[in-house]
Coordinates of C-alpha atoms and ligand atoms in Angstrom, one line a residue:
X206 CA 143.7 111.7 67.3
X207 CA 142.8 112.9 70.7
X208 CA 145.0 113.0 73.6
X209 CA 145.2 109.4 75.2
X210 CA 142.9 108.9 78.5
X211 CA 144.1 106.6 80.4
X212 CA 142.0 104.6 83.2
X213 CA 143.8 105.5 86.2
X214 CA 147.3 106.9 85.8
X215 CA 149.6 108.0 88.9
X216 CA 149.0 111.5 89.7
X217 CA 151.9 113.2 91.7
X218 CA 151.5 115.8 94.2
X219 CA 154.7 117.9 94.0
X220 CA 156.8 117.0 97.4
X221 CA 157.3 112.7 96.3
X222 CA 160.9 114.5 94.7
X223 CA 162.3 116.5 97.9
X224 CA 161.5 113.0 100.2
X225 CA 163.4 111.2 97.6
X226 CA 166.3 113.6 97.1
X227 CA 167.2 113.5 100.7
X228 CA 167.2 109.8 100.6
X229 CA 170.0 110.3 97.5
X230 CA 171.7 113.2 100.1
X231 CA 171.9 111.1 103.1
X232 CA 172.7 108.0 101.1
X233 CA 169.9 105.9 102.7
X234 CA 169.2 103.6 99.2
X235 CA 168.1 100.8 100.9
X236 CA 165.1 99.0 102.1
X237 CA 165.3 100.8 105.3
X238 CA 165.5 104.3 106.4
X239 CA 163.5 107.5 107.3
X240 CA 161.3 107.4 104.6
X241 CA 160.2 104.3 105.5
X242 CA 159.9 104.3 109.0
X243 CA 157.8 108.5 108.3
X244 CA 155.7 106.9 105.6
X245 CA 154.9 104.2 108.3
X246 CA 154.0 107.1 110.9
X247 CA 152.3 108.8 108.8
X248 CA 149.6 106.1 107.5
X249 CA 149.4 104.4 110.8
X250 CA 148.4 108.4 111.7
X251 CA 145.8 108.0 109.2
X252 CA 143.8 105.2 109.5
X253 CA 143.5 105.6 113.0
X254 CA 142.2 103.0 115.7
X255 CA 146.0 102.3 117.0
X256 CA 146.8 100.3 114.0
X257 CA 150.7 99.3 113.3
X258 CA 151.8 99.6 109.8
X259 CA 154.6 97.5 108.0
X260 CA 155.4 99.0 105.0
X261 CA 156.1 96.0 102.5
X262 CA 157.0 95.8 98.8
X263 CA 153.4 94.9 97.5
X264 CA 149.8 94.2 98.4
X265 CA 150.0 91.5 97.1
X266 CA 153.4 90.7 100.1
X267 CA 151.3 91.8 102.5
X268 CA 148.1 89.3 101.9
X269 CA 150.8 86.7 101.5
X270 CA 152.5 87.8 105.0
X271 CA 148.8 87.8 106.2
X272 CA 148.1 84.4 105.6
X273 CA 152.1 83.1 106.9
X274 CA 151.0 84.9 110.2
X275 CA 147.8 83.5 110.4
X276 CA 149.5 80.2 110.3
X277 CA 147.8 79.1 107.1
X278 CA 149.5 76.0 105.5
X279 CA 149.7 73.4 103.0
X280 CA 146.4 71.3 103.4
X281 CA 144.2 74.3 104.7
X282 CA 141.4 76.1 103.2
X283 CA 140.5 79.5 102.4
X284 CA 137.4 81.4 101.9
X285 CA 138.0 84.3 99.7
X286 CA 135.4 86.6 97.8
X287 CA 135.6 85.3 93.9
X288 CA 135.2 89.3 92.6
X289 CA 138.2 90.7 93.0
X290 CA 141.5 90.7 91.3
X291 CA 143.7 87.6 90.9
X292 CA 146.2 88.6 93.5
X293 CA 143.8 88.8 96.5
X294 CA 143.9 84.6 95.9
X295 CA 147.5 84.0 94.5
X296 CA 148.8 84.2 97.9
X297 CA 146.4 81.4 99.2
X298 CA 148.4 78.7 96.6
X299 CA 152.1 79.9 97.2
X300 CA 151.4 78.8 101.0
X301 CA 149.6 75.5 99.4
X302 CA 146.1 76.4 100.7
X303 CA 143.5 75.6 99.1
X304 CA 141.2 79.3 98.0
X305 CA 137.2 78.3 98.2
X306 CA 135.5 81.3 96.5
X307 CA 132.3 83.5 97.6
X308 CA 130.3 85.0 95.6
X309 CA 129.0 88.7 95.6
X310 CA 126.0 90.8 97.3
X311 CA 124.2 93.6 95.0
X312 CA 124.6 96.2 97.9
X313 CA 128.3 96.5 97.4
X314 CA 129.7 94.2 94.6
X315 CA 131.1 92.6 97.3
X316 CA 131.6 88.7 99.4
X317 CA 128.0 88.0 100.1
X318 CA 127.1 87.3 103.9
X319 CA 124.9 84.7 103.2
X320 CA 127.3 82.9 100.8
X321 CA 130.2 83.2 102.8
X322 CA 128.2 81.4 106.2
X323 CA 126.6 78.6 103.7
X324 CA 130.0 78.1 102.6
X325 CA 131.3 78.0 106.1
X326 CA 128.6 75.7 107.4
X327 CA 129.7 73.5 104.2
X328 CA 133.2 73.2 105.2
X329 CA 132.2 72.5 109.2
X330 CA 130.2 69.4 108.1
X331 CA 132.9 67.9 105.8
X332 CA 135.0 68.8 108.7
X333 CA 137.2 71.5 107.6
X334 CA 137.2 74.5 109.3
X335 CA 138.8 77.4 107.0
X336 CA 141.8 78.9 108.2
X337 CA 140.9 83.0 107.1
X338 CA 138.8 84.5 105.4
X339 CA 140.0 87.3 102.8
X340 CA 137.2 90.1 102.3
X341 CA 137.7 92.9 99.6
X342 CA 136.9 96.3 99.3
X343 CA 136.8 96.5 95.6
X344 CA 136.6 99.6 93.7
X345 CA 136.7 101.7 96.8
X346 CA 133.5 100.3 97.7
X347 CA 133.5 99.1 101.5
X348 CA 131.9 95.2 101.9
X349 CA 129.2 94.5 104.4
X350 CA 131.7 94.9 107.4
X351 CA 129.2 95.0 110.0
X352 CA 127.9 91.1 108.7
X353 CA 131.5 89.7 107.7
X354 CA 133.2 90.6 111.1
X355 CA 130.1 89.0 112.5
X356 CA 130.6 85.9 111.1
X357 CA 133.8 85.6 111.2
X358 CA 133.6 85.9 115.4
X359 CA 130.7 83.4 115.6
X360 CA 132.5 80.8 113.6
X361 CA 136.0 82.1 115.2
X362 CA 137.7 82.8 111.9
X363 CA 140.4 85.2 111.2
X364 CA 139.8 87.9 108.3
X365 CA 142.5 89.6 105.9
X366 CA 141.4 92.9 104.4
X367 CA 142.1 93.5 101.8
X368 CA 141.9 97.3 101.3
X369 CA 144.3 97.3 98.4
X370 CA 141.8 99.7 96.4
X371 CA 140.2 101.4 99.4
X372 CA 142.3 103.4 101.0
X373 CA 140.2 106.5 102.2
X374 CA 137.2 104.4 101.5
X375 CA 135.3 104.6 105.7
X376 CA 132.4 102.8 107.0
X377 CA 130.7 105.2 109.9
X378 CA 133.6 107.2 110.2
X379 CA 136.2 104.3 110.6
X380 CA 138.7 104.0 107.8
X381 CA 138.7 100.5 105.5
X382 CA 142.1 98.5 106.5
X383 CA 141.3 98.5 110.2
X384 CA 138.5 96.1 110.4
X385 CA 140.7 93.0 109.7
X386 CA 142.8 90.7 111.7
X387 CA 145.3 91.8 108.9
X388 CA 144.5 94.3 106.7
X389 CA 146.2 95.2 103.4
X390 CA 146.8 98.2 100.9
X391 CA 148.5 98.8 97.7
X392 CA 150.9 101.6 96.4
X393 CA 150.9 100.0 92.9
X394 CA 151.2 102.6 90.2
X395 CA 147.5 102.4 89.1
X396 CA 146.1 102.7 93.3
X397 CA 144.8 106.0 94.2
X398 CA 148.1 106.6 95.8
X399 CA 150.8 105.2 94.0
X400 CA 155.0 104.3 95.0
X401 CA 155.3 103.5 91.5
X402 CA 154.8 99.7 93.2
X403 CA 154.2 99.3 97.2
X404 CA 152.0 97.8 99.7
X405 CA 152.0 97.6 103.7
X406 CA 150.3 95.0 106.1
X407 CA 148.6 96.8 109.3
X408 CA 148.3 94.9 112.5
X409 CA 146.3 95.4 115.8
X410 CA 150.0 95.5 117.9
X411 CA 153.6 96.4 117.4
X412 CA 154.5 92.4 117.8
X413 CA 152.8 91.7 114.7
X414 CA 154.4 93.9 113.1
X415 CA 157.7 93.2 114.4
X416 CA 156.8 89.8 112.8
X417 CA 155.8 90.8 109.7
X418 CA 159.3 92.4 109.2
X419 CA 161.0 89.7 110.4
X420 CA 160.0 87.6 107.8
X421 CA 159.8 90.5 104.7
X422 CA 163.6 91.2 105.8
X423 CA 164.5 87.4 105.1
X424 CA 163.8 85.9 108.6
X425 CA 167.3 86.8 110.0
X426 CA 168.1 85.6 113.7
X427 CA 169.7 88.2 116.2
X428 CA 173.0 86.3 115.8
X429 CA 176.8 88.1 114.4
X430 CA 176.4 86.0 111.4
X431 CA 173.7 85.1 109.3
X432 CA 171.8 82.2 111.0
X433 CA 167.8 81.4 110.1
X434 CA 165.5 78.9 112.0
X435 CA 162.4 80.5 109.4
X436 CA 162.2 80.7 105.7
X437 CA 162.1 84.6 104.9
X438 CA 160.8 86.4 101.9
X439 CA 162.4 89.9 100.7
X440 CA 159.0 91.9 100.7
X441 CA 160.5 95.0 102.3
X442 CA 159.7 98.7 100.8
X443 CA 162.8 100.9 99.6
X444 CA 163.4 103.8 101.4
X445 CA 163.5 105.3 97.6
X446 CA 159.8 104.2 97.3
X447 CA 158.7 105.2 100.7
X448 CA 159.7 108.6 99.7
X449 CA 157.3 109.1 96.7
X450 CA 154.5 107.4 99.2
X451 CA 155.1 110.4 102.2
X452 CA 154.7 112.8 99.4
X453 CA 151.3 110.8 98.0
X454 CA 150.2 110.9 101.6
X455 CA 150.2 114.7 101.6
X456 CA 147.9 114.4 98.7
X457 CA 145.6 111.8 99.4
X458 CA 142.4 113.3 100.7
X459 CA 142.3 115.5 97.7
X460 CA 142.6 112.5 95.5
X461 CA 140.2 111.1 97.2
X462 CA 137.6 114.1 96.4
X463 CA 138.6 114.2 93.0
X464 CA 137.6 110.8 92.3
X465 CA 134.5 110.9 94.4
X466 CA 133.9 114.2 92.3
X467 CA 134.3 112.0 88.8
X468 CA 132.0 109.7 89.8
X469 CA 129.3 112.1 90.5
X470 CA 130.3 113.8 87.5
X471 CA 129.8 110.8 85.4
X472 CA 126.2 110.2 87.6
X473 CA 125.0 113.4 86.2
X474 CA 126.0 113.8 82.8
X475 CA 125.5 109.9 81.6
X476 CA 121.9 110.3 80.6
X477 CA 120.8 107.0 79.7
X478 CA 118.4 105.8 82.6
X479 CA 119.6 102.2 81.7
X480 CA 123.2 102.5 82.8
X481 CA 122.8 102.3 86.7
X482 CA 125.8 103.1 89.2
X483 CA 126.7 101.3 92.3
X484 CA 125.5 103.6 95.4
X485 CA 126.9 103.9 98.9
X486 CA 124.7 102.0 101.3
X487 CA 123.6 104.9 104.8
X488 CA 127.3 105.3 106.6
X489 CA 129.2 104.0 103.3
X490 CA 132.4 106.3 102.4
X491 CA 133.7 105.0 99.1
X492 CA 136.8 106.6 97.9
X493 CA 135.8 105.9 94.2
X494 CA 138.6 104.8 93.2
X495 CA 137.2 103.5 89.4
X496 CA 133.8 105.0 88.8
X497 CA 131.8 101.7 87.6
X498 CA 128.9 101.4 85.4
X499 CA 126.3 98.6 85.0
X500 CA 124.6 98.0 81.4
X501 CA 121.8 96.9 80.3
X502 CA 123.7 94.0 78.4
X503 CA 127.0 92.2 77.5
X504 CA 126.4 93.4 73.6
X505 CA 126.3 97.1 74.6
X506 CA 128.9 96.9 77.2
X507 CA 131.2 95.7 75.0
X508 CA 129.9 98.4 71.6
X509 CA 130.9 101.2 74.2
X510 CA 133.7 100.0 75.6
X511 CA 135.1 99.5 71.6
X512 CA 133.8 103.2 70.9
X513 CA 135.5 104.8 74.1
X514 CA 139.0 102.2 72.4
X515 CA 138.4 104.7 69.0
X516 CA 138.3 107.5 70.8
X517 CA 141.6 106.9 72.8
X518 CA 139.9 106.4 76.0
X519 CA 140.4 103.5 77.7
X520 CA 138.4 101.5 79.7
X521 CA 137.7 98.2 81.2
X522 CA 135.2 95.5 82.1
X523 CA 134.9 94.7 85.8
X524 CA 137.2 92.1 87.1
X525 CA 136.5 88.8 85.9
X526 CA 135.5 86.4 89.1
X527 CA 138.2 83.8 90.3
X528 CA 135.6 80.9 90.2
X529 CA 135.4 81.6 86.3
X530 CA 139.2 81.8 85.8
X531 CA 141.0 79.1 84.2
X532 CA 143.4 78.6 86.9
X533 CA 141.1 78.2 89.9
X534 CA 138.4 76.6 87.7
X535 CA 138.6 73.3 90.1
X536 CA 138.8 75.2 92.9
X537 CA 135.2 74.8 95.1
X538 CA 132.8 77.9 94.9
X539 CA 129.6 79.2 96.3
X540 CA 128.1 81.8 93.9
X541 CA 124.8 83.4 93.2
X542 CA 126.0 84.6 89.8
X543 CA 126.1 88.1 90.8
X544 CA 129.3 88.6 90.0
X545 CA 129.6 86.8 87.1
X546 CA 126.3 89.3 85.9
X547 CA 128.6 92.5 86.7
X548 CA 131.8 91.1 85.0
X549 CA 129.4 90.7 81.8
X550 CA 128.1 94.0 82.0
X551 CA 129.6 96.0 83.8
X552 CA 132.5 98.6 82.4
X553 CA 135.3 100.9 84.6
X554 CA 135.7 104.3 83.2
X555 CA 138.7 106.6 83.7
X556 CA 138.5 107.4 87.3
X557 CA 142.3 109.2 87.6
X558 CA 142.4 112.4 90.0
X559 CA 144.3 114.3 86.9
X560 CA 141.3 113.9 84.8
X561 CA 140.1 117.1 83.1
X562 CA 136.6 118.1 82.8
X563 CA 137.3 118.2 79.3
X564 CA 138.1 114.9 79.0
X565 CA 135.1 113.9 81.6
X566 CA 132.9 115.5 79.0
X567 CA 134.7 113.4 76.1
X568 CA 133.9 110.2 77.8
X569 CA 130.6 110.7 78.4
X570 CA 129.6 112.3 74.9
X571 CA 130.8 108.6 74.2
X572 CA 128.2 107.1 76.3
X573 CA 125.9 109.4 75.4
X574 CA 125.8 108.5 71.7
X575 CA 124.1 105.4 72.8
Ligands
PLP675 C1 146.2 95.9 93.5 C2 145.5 94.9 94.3 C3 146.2 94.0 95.1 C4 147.6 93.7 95.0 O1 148.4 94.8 95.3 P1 149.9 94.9 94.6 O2 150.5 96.1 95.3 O3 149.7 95.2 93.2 O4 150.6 93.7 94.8 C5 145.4 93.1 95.9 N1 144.1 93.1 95.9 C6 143.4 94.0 95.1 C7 141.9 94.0 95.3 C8 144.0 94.9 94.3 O5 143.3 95.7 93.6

C-alpha cells in the first residue's frame, strides 16, 4: 500500500522546538508568558490595520468570547452563514441565543448578501433585531466583505469573523480577520498554521482585549483574594502552545504559497472539463487552505472520493450546512440551496503545505481515471 495522504496534516517549520525549549528553561509552563505575549506581537504585526490580538485556547473560545462581548444573551438571535463548520454556531447556544442560518452565494461559497438582508428584514418585522452576525471565510476563500460590512452598518449590526481557515487569505490588500467587529482564527492542528490546538480573538482596541482576557483567565477581580462579580471561562493559550505558534508564524507566508501552488496544481492537471474549481473574484487573495472541487454529481462525487479511500488518500465532502444538521434542524433558515448543492457535490482534496508532487500526481491520476 502506498504511503498514507492525509488531507491537511501540521507541517512544522523548524524553530516551533527552540521557542518551546526556552519556555522549559525559564520555567514559564503556564498560560502566560513570553511566548504568548511574542506570538500576540507578532500576529497583531501581521494582519495589520492596528488590530489587538488575544491569544485564546481555541477558535472556537474566541467566537464564543465574541458573542459574551457583544452582549449576546439568552433570548437573542443570531444570523450565522449555514456553510461552515459546526463550531462557527456552537457558541451561539452555550450563551442561549438562538443561531438563524444564511445560505450561500456562488461567487465565494459563502453567506449570501441577499439572504442575509431578507433574513434581517424578516427578523425586523417580527420585531427581533439580531444581535451579530457571524460571516465565514471558508476554505480560505474571503466572503463578499464589501456587501456584508454594508449591511451590517445600515441595519447597525455587529459582525464576528470568523477567519478560522483564512488566515493569509486578503481582500484588496487587507488581511481577512480585520474586517469584523470581532474577528477569529484557529491554531487547530489541521489550520494552515497549527499549535497543535489554538485560537486568538482580535479587537479594534486594547480595552477589548483587556476584556477578552479578563474573562478567558476566569473573570478574576483586582482584589488579594480571589473575588468574582463575572462568570469566567478558562480559554487562555499556554505559553507551551504559543511557542510552536511564533515558530508557525515564521513560516506562514510560505505555507500559504504552497497551498495556493496545490491548488493550481490540481487546476491544471485535473483534466476533466466537468470538475470546476472555485475562483477568486478581481482583488480576492485566498490562502487555499483545502483545494475544493465541484462535480458534476453526488454519484461521482462520492465513486472518487471511495477511489482516492483505496488508494490511501484521503479526502472529504464539503462541510455539510447547519440548516441540514440534525441538531439545528428547528432552528429558522433562509437558503437558496446553494450550499446544500456543494455539500452534495462537492469533494476537499489534500491541500497540506508538505505535499509532494509525487503525491499531487497520485491524487490526480485518481481523478483522472474518471
Ligand atoms: C476550525 C474552525 C473553527 C474552530 O476553531 P478551533 O480552534 O478548532 O476551535 C471555527 N470556524 C471554522 C470555520 C473553522 O474551520
Amino acid at each position: 500500500m502506498s504511503r498514507k495522504i492525509w488531507l491537511s496534516p501540521p507541517h512544522m517549520g523548524g524553530s516551533e522546538q527552540k521557542y518551546v525549549q526556552e519556555a522549559f528553561d525559564t520555567n514559564w509552563v503556564a498560560p502566560l508568558g513570553p511566548n504568548v505575549n511574542e506570538f500576540e506581537k507578532s500576529l497583531e504585526n501581521y494582519q495589520g490595520q492596528k488590530k489587538h490580538v488575544a491569544a485564546l485556547s481555541s477558535g472556537t473560545a474566541a467566537i464564543h468570547l465574541s458573542l459574551i462581548l457583544l452582549g449576546v444573551t439568552k433570548g437573542d438571535e443570531v444570523l450565522c452563514q449555514s456553510f461552515t463548520f459546526s463550531a462557527s454556531a456552537n457558541p451561539i447556544i452555550y450563551q442561549g441565543a438562538t443561531p438563524i442560518f444564511i445560505d450561500s452565494e456562488l461567487e465565494t461559497w459563502n453567506m449570501c448578501p441577499e439572504q442575509l438582508e431578507i433574513a434581517i428584514l424578516n427578523r425586523l418585522k417580527n420585531g427581533k433585531k439580531p444581535k451579530a452576525i457571524i460571516a465565514v471565510h471558508l476554505y480560505g476563500m474571503p466572503y463578499n466583505v464589501t456587501k456584508i460590512h454594508a449591511l451590517g452598518k445600515k441595519y447597525e449590526i455587529p459582525i464576528i469573523e470568523d477567519s478560522a481557515e483564512a488566515l493569509g487569505s486578503m481582500v484588496n490588500e487587507r488581511k481577512c480577520g480585520t474586517f469584523g467587529d470581532f474577528s477569529v482564527l484557529s491554531f487547530n492542528g489541521n489550520k494552515i498554521i497549527t499549535t497543535s490546538g489554538g485560537g486568538a480573538l482580535i479587537t479594534k482596541n486594547e480595552v477589548e482585549k483587556e476584556k477578552a482576557i479578563f474573562l478567558a483567565t476566569q473573570a478574576r477581580d483586582n482584589a488579594p483574594h480571589y473575588e468574582h462579580s463575572n462568570i469566567g471561562y478558562n480559554y487562555r493559550m499556554s505559553n507551551i502552545v504559543a511557542g510552536i505558534g511564533r515558530g508557525q508564524l515564521e513560516v506562514l507566508e510560505n505555507r500559504v504559497m504552497t497551498r495556493r501552488n496545490n491548488f493550481n496544481f490540481y487546476k491544471k492537471h485535473i483534466k476533466n472539463s466537468d470538475f470546476t474549481f472555485l475562483e477568486e473574484p478581481d482583488g480576492y487573495y485566498s490562502n487555499r487552505w483545502l483545494t475544493c472541487v465541484l462535480m458534476p454529481s453526488f454519484k461521482i462525487r462520492e465513486k472518487i472520493r471511495l477511489s482516492l479511500e483505496q488508494e490511501n488518500i484521503e479526502s472529504r465532502p464539503l462541510w455539510k450546512p447547519m440548516h441540514l444538521q440534525p441538531i439545528f434542524k428547528k432552528c429558522l433558515n433562509f437558503s437558496n440551496g446553494i450550499s446544500e448543492k456543494l455539500f452534495n457535490t462537492g469533494l476537499c482534496l489534500p491541500s497540506g503545505s508538505s505535499i509532494t508532487e509525487n503525491e499531487l500526481h497520485r491524487i490526480v491520476g485518481v481523478l483522472n481515471c474518471f
